[in-house]
Short mmCIF file of C-alpha atoms in Angstrom, two decimals:
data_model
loop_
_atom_site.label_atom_id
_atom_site.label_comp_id
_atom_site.label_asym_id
_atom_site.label_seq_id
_atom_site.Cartn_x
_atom_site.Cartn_y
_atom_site.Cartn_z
CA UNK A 8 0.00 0.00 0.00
CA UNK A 9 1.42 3.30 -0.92
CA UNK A 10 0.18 6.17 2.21
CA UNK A 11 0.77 9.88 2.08
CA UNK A 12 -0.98 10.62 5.32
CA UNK A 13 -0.24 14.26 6.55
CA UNK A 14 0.29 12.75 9.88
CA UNK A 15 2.95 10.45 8.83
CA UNK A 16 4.67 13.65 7.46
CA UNK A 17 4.78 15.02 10.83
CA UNK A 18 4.94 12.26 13.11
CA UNK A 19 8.29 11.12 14.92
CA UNK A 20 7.16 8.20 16.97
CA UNK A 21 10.04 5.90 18.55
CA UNK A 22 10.49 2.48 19.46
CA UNK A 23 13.61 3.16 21.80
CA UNK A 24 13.05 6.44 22.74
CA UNK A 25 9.29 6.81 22.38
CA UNK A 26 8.70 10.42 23.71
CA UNK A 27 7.64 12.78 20.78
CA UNK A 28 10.29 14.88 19.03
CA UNK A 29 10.58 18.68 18.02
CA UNK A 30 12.37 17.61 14.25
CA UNK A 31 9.82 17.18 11.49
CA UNK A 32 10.16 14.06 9.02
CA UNK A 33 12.32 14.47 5.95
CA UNK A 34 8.75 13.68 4.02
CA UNK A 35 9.38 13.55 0.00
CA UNK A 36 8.49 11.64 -2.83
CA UNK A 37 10.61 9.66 -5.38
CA UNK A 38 10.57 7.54 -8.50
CA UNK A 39 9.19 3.94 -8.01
CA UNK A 40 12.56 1.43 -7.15
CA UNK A 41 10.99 -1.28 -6.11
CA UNK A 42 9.28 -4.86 -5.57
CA UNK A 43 5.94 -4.55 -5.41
CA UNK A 44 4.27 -5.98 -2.37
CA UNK A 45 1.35 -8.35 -3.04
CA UNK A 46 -2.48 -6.91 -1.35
CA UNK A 47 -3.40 -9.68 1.58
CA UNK A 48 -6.75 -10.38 2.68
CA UNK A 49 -7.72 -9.51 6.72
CA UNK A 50 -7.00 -11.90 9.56
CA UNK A 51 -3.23 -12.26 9.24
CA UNK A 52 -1.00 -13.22 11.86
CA UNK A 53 2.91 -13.40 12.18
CA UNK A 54 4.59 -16.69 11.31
CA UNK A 55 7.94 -15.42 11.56
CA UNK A 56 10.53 -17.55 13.51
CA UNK A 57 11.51 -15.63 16.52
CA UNK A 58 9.52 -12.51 15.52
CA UNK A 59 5.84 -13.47 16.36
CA UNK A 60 4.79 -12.66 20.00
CA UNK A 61 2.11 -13.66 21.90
CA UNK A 62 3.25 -12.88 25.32
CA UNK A 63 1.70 -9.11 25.51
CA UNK A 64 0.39 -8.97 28.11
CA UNK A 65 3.72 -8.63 29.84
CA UNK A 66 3.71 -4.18 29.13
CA UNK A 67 6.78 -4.09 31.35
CA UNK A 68 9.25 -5.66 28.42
CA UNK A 69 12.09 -3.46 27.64
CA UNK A 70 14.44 -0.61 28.84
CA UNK A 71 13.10 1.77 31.19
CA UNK A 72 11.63 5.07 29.98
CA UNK A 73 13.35 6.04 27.04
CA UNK A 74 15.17 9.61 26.02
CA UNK A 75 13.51 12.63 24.32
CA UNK A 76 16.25 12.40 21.56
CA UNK A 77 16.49 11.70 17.30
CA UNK A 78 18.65 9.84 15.50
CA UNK A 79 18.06 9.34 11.96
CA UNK A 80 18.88 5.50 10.58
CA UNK A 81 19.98 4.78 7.25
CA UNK A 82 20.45 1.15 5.94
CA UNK A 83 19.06 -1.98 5.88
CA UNK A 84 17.43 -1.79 9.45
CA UNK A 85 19.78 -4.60 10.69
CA UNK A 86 22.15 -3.98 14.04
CA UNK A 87 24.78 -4.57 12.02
CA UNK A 88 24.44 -0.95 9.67
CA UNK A 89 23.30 0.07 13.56
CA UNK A 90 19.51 0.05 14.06
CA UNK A 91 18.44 -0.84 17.50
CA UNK A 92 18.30 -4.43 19.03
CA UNK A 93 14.93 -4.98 20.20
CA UNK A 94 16.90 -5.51 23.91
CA UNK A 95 16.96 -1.80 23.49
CA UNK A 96 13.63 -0.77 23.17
CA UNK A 97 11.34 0.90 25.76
CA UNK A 98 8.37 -1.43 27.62
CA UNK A 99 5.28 -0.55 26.00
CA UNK A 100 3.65 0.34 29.48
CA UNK A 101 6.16 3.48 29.76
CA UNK A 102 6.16 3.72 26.13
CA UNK A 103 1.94 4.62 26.19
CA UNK A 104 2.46 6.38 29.60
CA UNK A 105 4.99 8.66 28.15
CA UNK A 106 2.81 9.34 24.57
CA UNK A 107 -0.45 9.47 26.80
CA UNK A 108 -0.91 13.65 27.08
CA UNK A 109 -0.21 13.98 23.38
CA UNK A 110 -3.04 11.26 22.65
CA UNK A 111 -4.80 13.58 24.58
CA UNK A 112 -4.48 16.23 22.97
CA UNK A 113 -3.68 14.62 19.48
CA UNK A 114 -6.68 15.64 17.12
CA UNK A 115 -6.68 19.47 17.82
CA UNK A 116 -3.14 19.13 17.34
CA UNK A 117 -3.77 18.14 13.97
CA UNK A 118 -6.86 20.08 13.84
CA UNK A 119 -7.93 22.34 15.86
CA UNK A 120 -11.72 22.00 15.04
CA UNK A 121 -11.18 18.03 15.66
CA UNK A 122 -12.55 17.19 19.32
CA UNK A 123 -10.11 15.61 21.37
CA UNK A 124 -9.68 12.31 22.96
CA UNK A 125 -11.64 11.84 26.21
CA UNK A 126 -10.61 8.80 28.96
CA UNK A 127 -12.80 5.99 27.22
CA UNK A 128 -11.16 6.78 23.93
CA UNK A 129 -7.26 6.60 25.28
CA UNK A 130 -8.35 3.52 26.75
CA UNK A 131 -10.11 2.16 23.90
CA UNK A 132 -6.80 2.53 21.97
CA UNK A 133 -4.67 1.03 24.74
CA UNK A 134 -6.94 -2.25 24.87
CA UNK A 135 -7.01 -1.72 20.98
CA UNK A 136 -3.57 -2.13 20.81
CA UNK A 137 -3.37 -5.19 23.39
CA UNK A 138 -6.39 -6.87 21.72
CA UNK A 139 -4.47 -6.97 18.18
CA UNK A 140 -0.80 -7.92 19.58
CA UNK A 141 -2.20 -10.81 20.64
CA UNK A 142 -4.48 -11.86 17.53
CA UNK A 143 -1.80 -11.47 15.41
CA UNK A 144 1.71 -12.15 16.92
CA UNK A 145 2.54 -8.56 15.92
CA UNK A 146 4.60 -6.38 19.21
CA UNK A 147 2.35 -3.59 21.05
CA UNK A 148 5.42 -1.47 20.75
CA UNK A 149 5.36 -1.46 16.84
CA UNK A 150 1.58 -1.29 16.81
CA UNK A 151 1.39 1.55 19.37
CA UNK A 152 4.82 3.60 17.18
CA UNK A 153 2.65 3.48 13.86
CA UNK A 154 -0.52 4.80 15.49
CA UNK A 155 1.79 7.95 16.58
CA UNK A 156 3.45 7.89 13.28
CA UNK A 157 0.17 8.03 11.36
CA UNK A 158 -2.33 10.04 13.46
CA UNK A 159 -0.55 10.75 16.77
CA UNK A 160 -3.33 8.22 18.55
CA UNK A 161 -6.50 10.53 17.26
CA UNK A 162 -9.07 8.54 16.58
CA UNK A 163 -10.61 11.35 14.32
CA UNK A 164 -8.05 11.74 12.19
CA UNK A 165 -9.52 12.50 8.73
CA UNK A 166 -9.16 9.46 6.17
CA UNK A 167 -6.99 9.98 3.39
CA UNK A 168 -7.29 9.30 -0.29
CA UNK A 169 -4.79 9.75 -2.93
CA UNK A 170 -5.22 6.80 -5.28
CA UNK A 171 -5.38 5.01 -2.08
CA UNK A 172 -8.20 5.32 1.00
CA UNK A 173 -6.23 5.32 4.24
CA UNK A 174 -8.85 5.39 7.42
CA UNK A 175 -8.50 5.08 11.67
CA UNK A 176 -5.90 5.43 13.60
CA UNK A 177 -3.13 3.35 11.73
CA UNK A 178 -4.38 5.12 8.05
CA UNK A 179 -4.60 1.35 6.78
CA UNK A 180 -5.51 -0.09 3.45
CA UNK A 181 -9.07 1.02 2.75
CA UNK A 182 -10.45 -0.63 6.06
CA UNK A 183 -13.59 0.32 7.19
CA UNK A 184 -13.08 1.63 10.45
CA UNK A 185 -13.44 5.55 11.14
CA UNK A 186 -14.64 8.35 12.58
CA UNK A 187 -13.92 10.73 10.08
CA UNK A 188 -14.84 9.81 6.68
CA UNK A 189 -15.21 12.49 4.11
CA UNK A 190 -15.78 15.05 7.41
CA UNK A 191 -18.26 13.11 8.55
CA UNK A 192 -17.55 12.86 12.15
CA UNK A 193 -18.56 10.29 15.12
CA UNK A 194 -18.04 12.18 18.94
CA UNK A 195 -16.95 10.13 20.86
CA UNK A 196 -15.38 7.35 18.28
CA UNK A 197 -17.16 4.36 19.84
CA UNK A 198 -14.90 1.91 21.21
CA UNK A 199 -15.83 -0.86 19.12
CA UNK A 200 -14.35 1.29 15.56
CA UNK A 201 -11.28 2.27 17.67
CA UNK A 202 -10.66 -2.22 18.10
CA UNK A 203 -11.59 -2.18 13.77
CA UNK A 204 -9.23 0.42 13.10
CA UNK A 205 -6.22 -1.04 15.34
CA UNK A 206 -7.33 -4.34 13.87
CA UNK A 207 -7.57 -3.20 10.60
CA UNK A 208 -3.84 -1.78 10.70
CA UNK A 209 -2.57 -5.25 12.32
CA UNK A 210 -4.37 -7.58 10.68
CA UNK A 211 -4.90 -6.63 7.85
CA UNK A 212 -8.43 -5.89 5.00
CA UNK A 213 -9.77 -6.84 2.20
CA UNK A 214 -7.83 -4.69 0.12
CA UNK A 215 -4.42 -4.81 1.59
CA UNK A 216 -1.60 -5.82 3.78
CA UNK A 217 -1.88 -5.02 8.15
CA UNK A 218 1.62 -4.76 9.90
CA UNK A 219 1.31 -8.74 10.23
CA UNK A 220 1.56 -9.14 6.60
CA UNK A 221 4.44 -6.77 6.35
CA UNK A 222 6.34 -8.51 9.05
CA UNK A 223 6.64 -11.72 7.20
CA UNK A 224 7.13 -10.61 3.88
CA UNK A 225 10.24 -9.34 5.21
CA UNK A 226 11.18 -13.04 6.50
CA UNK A 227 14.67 -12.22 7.91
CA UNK A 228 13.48 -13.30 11.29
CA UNK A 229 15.52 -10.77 13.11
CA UNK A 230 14.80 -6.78 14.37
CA UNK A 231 15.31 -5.51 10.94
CA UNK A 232 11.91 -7.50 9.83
CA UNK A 233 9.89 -4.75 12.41
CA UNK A 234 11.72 -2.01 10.34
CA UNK A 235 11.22 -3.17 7.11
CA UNK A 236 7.73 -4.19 7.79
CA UNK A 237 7.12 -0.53 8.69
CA UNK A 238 8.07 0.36 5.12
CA UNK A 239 6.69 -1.69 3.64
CA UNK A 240 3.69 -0.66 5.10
CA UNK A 241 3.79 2.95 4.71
CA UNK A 242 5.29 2.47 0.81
CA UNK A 243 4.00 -1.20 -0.31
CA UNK A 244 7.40 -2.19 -1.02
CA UNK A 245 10.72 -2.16 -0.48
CA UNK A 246 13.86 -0.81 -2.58
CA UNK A 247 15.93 -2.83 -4.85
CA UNK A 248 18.56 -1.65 -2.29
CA UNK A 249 17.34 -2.78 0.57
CA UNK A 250 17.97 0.61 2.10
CA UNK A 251 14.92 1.57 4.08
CA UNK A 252 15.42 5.43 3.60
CA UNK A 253 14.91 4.87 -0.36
CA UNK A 254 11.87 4.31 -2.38
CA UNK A 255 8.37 6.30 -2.54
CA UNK A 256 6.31 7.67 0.55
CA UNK A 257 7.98 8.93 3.53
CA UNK A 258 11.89 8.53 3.14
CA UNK A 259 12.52 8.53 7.26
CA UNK A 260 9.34 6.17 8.08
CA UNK A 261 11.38 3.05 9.40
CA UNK A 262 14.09 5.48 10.99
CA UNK A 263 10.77 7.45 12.77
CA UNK A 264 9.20 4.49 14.21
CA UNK A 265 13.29 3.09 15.45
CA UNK A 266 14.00 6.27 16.83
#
């Protein structure tokens, strides 16, 4: 799937640091250099040797509370041209804790006439998040980094379309979650479309591929596959390369989510 959500321009959300940063994303557009990644149909789930994860529910899983800092990756994603381990990421329960005011105040942020999130909503996208980790095998950390990337965790944000519909909070492939369709919008987002669009992202639709999907067409079965998935699922593909930073979309999308 090829996104060009305005959010994703914007957005610097962070697997090891995972506190929002003051530097905007080098957004820009390129020629095509690429394989094309296949649509998949909803329901996936990782497969991955050593990458899928059904163990969750443990929200206290990584290093502490993370850094308000940047670093911009370039590469492959692997350790080796020095993205992080995944023994260096933040626990997702610090990681939501320390993104939870700007979820709060994340759709008059990007819109000021967007209402913003109220208690049942945040919590909606936490249990969201938890509820498609462990359908699909996919990490909360990497779910909860693309909702920041993509909408900063509002709930309203308004669903794009430029050759391709991106709804919700993860701007997926033309699911049918949202609360903000063509301006039409639904205050409070009920918590059942918040699940959809967080299920949508992960899983997968109808018309294209949900993190899941993106995770094993990487297939290294190491970190780099959450990096690479990310691109993929912000671009559709992957460049010739295998540099993450190259190809269509949003050049620093796999660096934004690492960071």
């Amino acid at each position: 799937m090829v996104k060009f959500s305005s959010a994703s321009f914007l957005a610097c959300a962070g697997l090891v640091t995972a506190l929002p940063s003051s530097l905007l994303s080098l957004a820009g557009l390129s020629a095509p250099d690429s394989v094309q990644i296949e649509s998949r149909s909803t329901g996936g789930n990782v497969t991955t040797k050593g990458i899928a994860r059904f163990d969750n529910n443990n929200i206290w899983d990584g290093q502490g509370n993370g850094t308000d800092t940047y670093k911009l990756y370039l590469g492959n994603g692997t350790t080796a041209a020095g993205w992080p381990s995944i023994d260096s990421w933040i626990s997702f329960g610090n990681m939501f804790e320390n993104y939870k005011l700007q979820i709060q105040w994340a759709c008059q942020n990007l819109n000021w006439r967007l209402p913003n999130n109220n208690a049942d909503e945040i919590e909606a996208i936490y249990n969201g998040i938890q509820l498609a980790a462990n359908a699909t095998g996919v990490d909360h950390r990497l779910i909860l980094a693309v909702i920041m990337q993509e909408s900063h965790g509002c709930p309203r944000v308004n669903t794009t379309n430029l050759g391709v519909r991106n709804p919700g909070l993860m701007q997926n492939h033309n699911g049918d979650a949202s609360c903000n369709d063509n301006k039409k919008l639904t205050t409070p987002c009920p918590t059942p479309t918040i699940h959809k669009m967080i299920m949508e992202g992960t899983a997968g639709t109808s018309s294209g591929a949900g993190l899941a999907h993106c995770i094993n067409e990487s297939g290294r079965g190491d970190v780099s596959d959450y990096y690479r998935a990310a691109r993929i699922y912000n671009s559709g593909s992957i460049s010739k390369t295998g540099d993450l930073q190259s190809n269509i979309a949003t050049h620093c999308y796999a660096s934004d989510i690492a960071k």
